[in-house]
mmCIF file of C-alpha atoms and ligand atoms in Angstrom:
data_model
loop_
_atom_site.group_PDB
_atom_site.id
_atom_site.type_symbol
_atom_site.label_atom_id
_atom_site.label_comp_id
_atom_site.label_asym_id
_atom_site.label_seq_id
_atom_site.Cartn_x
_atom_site.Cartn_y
_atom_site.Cartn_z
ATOM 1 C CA UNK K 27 46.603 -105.489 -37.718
ATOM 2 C CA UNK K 28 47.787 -103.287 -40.816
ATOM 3 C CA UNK K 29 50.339 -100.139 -39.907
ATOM 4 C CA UNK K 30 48.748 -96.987 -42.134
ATOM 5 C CA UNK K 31 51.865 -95.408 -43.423
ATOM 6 C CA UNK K 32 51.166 -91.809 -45.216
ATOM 7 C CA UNK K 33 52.817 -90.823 -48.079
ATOM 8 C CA UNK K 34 53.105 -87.547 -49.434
ATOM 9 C CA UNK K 35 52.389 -87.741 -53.547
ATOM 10 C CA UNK K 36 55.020 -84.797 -54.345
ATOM 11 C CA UNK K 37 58.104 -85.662 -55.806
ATOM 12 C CA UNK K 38 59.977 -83.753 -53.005
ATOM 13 C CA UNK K 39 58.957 -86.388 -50.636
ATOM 14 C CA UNK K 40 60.343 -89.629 -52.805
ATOM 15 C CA UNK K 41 63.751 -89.640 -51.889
ATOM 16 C CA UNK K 42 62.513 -91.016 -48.296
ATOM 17 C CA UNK K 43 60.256 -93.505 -49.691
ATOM 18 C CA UNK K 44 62.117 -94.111 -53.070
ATOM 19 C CA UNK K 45 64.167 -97.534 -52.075
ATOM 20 C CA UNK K 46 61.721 -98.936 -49.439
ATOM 21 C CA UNK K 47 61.487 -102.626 -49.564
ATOM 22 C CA UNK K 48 57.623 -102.209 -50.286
ATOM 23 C CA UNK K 49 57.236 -106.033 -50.392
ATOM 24 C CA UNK K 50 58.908 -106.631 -47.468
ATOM 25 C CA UNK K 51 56.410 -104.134 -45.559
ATOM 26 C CA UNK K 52 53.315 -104.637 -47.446
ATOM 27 C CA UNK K 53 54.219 -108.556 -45.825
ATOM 28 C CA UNK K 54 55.000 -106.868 -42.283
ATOM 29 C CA UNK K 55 51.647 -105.484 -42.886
ATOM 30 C CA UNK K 56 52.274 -101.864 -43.971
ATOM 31 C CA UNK K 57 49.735 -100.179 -45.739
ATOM 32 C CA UNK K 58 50.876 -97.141 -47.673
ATOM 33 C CA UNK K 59 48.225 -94.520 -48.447
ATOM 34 C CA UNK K 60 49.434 -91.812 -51.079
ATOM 35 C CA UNK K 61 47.495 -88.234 -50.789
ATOM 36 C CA UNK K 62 48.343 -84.563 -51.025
ATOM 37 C CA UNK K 63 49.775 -82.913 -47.220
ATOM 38 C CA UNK K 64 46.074 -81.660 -46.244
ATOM 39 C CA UNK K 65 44.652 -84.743 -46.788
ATOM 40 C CA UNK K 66 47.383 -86.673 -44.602
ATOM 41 C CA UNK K 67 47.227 -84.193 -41.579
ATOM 42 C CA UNK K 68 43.428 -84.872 -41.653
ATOM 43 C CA UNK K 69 43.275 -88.575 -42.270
ATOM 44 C CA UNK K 70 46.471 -88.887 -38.920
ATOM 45 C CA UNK K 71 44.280 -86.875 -36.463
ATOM 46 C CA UNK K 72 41.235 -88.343 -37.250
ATOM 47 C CA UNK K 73 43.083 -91.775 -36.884
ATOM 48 C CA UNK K 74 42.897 -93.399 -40.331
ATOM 49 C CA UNK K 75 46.718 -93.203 -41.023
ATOM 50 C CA UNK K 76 49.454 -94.389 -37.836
ATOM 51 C CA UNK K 77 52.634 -93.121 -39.472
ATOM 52 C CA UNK K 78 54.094 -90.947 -42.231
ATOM 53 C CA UNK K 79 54.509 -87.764 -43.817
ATOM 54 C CA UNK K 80 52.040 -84.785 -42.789
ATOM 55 C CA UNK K 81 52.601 -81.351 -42.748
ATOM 56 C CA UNK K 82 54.651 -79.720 -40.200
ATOM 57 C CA UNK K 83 52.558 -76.842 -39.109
ATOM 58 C CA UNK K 84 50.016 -80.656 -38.753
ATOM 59 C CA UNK K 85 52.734 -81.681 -36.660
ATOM 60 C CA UNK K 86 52.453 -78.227 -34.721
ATOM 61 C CA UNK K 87 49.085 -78.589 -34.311
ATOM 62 C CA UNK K 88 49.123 -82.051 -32.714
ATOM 63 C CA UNK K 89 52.181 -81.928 -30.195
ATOM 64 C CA UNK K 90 50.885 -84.051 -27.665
ATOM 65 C CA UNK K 91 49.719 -86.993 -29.775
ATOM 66 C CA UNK K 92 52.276 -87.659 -31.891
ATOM 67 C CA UNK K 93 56.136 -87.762 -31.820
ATOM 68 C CA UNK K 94 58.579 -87.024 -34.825
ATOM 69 C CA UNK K 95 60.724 -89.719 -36.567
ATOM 70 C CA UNK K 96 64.192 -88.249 -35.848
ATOM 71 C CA UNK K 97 66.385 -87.367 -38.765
ATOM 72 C CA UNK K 98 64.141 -86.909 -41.674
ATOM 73 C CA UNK K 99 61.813 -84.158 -43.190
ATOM 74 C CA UNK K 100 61.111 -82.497 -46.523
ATOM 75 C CA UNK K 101 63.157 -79.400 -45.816
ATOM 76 C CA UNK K 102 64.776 -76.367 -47.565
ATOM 77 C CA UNK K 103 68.284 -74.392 -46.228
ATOM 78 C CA UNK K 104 67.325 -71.326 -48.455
ATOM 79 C CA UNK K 105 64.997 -71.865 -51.876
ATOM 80 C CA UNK K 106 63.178 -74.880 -51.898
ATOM 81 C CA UNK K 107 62.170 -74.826 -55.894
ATOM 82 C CA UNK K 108 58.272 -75.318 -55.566
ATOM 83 C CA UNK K 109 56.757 -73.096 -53.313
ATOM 84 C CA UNK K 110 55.745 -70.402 -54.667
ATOM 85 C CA UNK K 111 53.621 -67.445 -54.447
ATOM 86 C CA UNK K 112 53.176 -66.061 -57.983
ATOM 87 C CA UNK K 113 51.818 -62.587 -58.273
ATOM 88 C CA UNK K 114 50.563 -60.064 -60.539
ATOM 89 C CA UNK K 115 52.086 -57.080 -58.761
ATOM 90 C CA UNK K 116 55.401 -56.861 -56.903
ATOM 91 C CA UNK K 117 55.301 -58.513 -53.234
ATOM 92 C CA UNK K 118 55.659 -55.210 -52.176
ATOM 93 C CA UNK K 119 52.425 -54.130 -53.432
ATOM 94 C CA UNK K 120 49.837 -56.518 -52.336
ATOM 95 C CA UNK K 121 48.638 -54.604 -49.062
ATOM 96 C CA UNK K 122 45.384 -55.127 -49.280
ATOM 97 C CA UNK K 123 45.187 -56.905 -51.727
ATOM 98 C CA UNK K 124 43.380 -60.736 -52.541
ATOM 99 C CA UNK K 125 45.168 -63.921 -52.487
ATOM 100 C CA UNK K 126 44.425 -67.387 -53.240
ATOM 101 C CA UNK K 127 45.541 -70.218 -51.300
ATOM 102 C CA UNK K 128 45.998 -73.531 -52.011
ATOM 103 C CA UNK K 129 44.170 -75.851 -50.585
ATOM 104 C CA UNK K 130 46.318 -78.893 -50.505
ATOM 105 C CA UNK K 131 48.918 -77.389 -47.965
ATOM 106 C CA UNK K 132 49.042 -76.642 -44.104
ATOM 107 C CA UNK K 133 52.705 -75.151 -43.762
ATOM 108 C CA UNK K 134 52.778 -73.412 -46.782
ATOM 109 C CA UNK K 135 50.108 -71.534 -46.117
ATOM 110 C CA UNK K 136 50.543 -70.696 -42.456
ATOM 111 C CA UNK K 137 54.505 -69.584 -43.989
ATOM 112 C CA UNK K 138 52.958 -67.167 -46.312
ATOM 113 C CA UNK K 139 50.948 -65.673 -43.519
ATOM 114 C CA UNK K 140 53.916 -65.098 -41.694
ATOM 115 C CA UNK K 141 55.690 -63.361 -44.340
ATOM 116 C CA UNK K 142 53.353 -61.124 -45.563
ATOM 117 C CA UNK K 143 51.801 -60.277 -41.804
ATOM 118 C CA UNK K 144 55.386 -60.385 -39.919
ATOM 119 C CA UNK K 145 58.169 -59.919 -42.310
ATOM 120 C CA UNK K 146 56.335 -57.132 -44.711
ATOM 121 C CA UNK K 147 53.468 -56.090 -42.392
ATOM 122 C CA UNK K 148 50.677 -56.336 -44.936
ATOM 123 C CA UNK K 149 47.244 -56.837 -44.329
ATOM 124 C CA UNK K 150 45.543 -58.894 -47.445
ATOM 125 C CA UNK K 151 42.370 -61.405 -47.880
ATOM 126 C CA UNK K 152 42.919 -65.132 -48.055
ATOM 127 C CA UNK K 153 40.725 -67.569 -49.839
ATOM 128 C CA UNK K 154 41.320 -71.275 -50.115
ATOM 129 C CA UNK K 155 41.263 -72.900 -53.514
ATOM 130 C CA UNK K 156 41.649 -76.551 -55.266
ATOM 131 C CA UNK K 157 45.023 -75.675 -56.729
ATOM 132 C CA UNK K 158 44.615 -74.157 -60.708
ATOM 133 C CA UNK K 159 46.488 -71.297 -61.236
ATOM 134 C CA UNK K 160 44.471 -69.810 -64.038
ATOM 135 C CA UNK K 161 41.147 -70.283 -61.742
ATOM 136 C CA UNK K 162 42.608 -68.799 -58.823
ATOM 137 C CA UNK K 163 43.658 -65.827 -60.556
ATOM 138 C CA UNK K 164 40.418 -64.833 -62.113
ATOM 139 C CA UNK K 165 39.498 -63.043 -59.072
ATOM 140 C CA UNK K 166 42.967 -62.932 -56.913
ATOM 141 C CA UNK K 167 45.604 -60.628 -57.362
ATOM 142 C CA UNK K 168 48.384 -63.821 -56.568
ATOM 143 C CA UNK K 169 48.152 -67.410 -55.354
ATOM 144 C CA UNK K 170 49.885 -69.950 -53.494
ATOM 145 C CA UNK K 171 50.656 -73.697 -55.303
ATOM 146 C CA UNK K 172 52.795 -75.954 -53.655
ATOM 147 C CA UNK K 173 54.337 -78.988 -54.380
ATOM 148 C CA UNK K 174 54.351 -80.826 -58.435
ATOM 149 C CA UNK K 175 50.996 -78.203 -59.132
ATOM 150 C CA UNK K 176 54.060 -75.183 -57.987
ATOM 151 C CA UNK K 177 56.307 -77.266 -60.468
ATOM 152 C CA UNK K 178 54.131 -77.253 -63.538
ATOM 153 C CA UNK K 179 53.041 -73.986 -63.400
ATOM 154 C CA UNK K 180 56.380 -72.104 -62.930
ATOM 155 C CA UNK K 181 57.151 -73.816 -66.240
ATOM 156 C CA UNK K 182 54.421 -72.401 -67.834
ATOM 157 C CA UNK K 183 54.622 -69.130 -66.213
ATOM 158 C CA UNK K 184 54.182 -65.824 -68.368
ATOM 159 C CA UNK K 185 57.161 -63.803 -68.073
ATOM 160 C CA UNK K 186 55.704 -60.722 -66.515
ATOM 161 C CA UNK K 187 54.083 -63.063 -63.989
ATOM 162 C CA UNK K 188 56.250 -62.458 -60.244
ATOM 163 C CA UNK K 189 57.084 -65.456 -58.722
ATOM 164 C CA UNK K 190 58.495 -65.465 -54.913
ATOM 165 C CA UNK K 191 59.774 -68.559 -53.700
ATOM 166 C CA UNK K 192 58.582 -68.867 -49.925
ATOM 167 C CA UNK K 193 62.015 -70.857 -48.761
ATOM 168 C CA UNK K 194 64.327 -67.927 -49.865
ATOM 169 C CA UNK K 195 62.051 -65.170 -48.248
ATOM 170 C CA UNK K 196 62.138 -67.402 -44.992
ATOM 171 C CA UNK K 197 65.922 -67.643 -45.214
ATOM 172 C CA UNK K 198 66.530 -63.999 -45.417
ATOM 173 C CA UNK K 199 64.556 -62.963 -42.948
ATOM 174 C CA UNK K 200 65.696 -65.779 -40.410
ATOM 175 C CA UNK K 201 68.636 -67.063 -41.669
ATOM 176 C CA UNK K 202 67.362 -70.556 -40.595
ATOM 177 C CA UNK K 203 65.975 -73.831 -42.986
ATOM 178 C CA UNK K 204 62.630 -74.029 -43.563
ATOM 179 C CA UNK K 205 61.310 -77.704 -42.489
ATOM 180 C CA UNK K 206 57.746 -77.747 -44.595
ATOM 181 C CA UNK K 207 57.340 -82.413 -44.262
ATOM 182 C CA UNK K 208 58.115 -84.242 -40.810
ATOM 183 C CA UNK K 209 57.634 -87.977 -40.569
ATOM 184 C CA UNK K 210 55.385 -88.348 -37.771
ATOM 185 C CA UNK K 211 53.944 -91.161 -35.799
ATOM 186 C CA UNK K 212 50.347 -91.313 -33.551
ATOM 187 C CA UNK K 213 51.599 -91.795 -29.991
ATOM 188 C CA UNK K 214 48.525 -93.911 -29.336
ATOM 189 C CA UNK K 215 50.268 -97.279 -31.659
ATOM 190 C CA UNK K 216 53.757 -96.069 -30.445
ATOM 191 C CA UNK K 217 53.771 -98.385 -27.584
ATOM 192 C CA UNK K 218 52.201 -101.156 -30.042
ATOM 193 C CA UNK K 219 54.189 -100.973 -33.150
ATOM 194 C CA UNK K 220 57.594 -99.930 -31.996
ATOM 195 C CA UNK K 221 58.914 -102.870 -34.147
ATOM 196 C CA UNK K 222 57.517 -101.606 -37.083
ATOM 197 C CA UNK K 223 58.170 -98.415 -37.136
ATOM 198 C CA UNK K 224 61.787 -98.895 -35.971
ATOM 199 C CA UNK K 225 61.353 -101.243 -39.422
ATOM 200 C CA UNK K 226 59.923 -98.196 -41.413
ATOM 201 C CA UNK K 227 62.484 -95.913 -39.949
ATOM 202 C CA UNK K 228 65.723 -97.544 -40.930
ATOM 203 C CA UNK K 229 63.617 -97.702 -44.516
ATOM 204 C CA UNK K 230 63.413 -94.451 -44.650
ATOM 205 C CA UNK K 231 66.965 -93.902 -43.182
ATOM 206 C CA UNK K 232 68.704 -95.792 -46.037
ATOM 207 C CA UNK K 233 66.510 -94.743 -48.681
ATOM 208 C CA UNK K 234 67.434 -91.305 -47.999
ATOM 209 C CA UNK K 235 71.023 -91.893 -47.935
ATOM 210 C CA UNK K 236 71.189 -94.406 -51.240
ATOM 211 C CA UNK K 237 69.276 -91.457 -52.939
ATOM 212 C CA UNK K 238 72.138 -89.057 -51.807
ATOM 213 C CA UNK K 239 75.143 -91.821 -52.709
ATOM 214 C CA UNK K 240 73.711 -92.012 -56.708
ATOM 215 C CA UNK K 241 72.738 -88.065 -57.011
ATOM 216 C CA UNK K 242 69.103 -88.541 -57.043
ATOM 217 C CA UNK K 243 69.950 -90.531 -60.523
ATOM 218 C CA UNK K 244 67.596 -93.386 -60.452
ATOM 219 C CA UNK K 245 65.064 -91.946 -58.856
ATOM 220 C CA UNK K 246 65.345 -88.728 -61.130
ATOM 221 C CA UNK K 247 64.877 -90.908 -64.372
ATOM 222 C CA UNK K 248 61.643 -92.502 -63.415
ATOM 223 C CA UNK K 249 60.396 -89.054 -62.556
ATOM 224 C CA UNK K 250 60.707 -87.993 -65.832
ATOM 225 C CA UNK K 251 59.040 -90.573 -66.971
ATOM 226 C CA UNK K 252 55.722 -89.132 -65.250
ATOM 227 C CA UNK K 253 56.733 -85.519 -65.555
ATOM 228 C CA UNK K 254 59.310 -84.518 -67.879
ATOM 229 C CA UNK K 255 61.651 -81.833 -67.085
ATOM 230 C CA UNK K 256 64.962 -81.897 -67.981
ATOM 231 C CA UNK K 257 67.750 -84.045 -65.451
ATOM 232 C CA UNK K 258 69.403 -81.078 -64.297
ATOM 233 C CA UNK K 259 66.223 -79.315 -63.402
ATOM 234 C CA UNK K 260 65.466 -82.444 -61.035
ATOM 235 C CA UNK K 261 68.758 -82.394 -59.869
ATOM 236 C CA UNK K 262 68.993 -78.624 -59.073
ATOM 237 C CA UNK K 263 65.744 -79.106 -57.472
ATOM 238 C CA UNK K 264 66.885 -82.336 -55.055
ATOM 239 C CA UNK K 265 70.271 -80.573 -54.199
ATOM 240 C CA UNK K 266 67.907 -77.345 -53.235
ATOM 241 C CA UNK K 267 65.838 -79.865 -51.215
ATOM 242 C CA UNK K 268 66.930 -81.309 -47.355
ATOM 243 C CA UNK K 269 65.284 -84.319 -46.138
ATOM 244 C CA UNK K 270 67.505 -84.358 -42.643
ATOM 245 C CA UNK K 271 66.073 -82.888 -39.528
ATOM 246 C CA UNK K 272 68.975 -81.188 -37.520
ATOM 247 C CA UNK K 273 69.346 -79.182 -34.208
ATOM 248 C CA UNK K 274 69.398 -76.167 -37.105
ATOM 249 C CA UNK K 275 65.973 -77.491 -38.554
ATOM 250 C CA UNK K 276 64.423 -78.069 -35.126
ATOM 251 C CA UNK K 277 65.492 -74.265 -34.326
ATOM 252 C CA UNK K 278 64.169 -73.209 -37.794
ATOM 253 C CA UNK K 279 60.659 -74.747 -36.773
ATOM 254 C CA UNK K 280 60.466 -73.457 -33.008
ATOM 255 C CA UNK K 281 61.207 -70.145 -34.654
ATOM 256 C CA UNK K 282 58.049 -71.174 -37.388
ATOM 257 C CA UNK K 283 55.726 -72.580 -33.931
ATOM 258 C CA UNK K 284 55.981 -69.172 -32.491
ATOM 259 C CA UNK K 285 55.826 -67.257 -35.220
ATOM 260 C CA UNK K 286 52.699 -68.926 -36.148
ATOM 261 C CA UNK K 287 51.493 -68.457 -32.801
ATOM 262 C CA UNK K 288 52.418 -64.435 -32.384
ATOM 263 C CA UNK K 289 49.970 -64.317 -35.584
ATOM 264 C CA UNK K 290 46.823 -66.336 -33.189
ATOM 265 C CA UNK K 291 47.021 -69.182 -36.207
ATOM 266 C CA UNK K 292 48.880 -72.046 -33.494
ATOM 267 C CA UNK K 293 48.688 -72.416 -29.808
ATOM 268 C CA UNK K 294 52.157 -71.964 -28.196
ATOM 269 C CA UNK K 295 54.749 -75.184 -29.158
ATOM 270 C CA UNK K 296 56.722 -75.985 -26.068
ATOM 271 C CA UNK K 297 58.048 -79.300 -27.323
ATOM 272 C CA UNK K 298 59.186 -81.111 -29.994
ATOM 273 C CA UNK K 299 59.345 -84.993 -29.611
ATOM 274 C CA UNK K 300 61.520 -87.110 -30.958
ATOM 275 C CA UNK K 301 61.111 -90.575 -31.487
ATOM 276 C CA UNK K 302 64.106 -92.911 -30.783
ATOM 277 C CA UNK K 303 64.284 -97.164 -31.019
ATOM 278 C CA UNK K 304 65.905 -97.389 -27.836
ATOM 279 C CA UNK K 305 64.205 -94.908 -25.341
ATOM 280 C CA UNK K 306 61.164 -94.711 -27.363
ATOM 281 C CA UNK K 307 60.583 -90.898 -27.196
ATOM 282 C CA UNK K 308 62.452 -88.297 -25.460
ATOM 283 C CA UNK K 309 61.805 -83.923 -26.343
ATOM 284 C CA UNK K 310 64.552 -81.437 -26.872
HETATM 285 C C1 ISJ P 12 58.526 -78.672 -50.403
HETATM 286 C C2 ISJ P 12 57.223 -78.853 -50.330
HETATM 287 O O1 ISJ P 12 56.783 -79.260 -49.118
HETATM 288 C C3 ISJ P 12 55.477 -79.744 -48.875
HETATM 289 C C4 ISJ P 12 54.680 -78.691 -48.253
HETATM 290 C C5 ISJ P 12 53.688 -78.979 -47.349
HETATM 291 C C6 ISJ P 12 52.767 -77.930 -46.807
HETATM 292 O O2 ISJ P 12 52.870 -76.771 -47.217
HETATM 293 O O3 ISJ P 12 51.905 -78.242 -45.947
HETATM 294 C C7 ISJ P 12 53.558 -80.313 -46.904
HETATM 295 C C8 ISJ P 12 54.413 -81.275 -47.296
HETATM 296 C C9 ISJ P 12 55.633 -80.984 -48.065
HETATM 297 O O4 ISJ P 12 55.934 -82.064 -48.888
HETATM 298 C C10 ISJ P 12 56.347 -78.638 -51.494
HETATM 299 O O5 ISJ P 12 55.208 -79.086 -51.519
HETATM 300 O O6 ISJ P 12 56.813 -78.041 -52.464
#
């Protein structure tokens, strides 16, 4: 029987899957399924997918059926470099006023909501998009891209175009990381496949940290290959980017859970599970 392993297609995901022996786990039976965040946190609760990247608000959503690979994420301690609202009036302006929101993301979005309802107590319409700046801005007065679509359009962007980067607005408001990516697995297979994914784990696990030992070099160069940019904006963007998932990180998202709950968008998040090889699963 295969193991479905998501796998977020934004750069800022790589340096977890970057080094995996893909061979070795295609033979294990692995199966790795590449698609934007929304599409993964649809495709694990419906089943489809066992393991992998989703969203973390997707994570929120599903507490009780699946647990959290410990020690990993796509996180940010302040700006995270490609989440960004961009605006055509100051942040401080847009009570009331329309926004488009991509549809590709489930924390992002949720994040924003919290900002503008919590942090600057606006009121403003939402609308859900396919992710194209210059069509969501016919009729919005700002939008939300995420991910490489965030990435291509800030270097495009006009320069009287505002651009507020959702990371840094969570930092100074909270003073906590943002965690956007966990690595989560169905608790319905954990019992099943807890070879495997203690296989995928320590994949992940050493991916991350060979990543860290070169400076993102490798990796960075066959990036650019696909997307341009110069090194140093890759590697400002990596060293802006976390992919651990500390006590500070769990805080950051209890802090996001309730948050996200005060607003009616989450029901309350009591726990967060962690997976572990030896005990299987235990919450903190
Ligand atoms: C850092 C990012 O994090 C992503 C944001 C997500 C979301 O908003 O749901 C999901 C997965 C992450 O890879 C990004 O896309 O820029």
């Amino acid at each position: 029987m295969s193991l479905v392993v998501g796998e977020i297609s934004y750069t800022n995901m790589l340096p977890l899957y970057y080094y995996l022996d893909r061979d070795y786990l295609n033979r294990l039976g692995c199966m790795f399924v590449p698609q934007i965040p929304a599409q993964l946190n649809e495709a694990m609760s419906k089943g489809i997918i066992d393991v992998g990247g989703i969203s973390s608000f997707s994570y929120g959503e599903h507490v009780d059926q699946y647990t959290i690979l410990p020690n990993l994420s796509v996180s940010s301690p302040k700006s995270v470099g490609s989440i960004f609202l961009f605006s055509k009036v100051p942040i401080t302006r847009l009570d009331g006023k329309k926004i488009a929101l991509t549809s590709s993301s489930a924390t992002s979005v949720n994040l924003l909501k919290i900002i503008l309802q919590t942090f600057y107590q606006m009121d403003v319409t939402y609308t859900v998009m396919e992710p194209n700046f210059n069509e969501m801005l016919k009729e919005h007065d700002a939008c939300l891209l995420i991910g490489d679509d965030a990435i291509l359009t800030l270097w495009g962007l006009a320069p009287d175009m505002h651009r507020y980067d959702l990371g840094q607005i969570w930092f100074e408001f909270t003073k906590l990381p943002m965690t956007y990516a966990v690595l989560a697995v169905r608790n319905d297979i954990l019992q099943r496949e807890n070879e495997r994914i203690g296989i995928l784990f320590d994949g992940f696990v050493s991916s991350k940290k060979k990543c860290i030992e070169n400076n993102y070099e490798e990796m960075i160069s066959s990036i650019r290959k696909e997307f341009n940019g110069s090194k140093s904006f890759w590697e400002d963007y990596f060293q802006g980017l976390n992919h651990d998932l500390s006590e500070r990180h769990i805080e950051g998202l209890y802090l996001f859970y309730d948050k996200a709950t005060e607003l009616g968008l989450l029901k309350k998040v009591n726990t967060i599970s962690l997976w572990s090889a030896l005990d299987r699963c235990h919450s903190i």
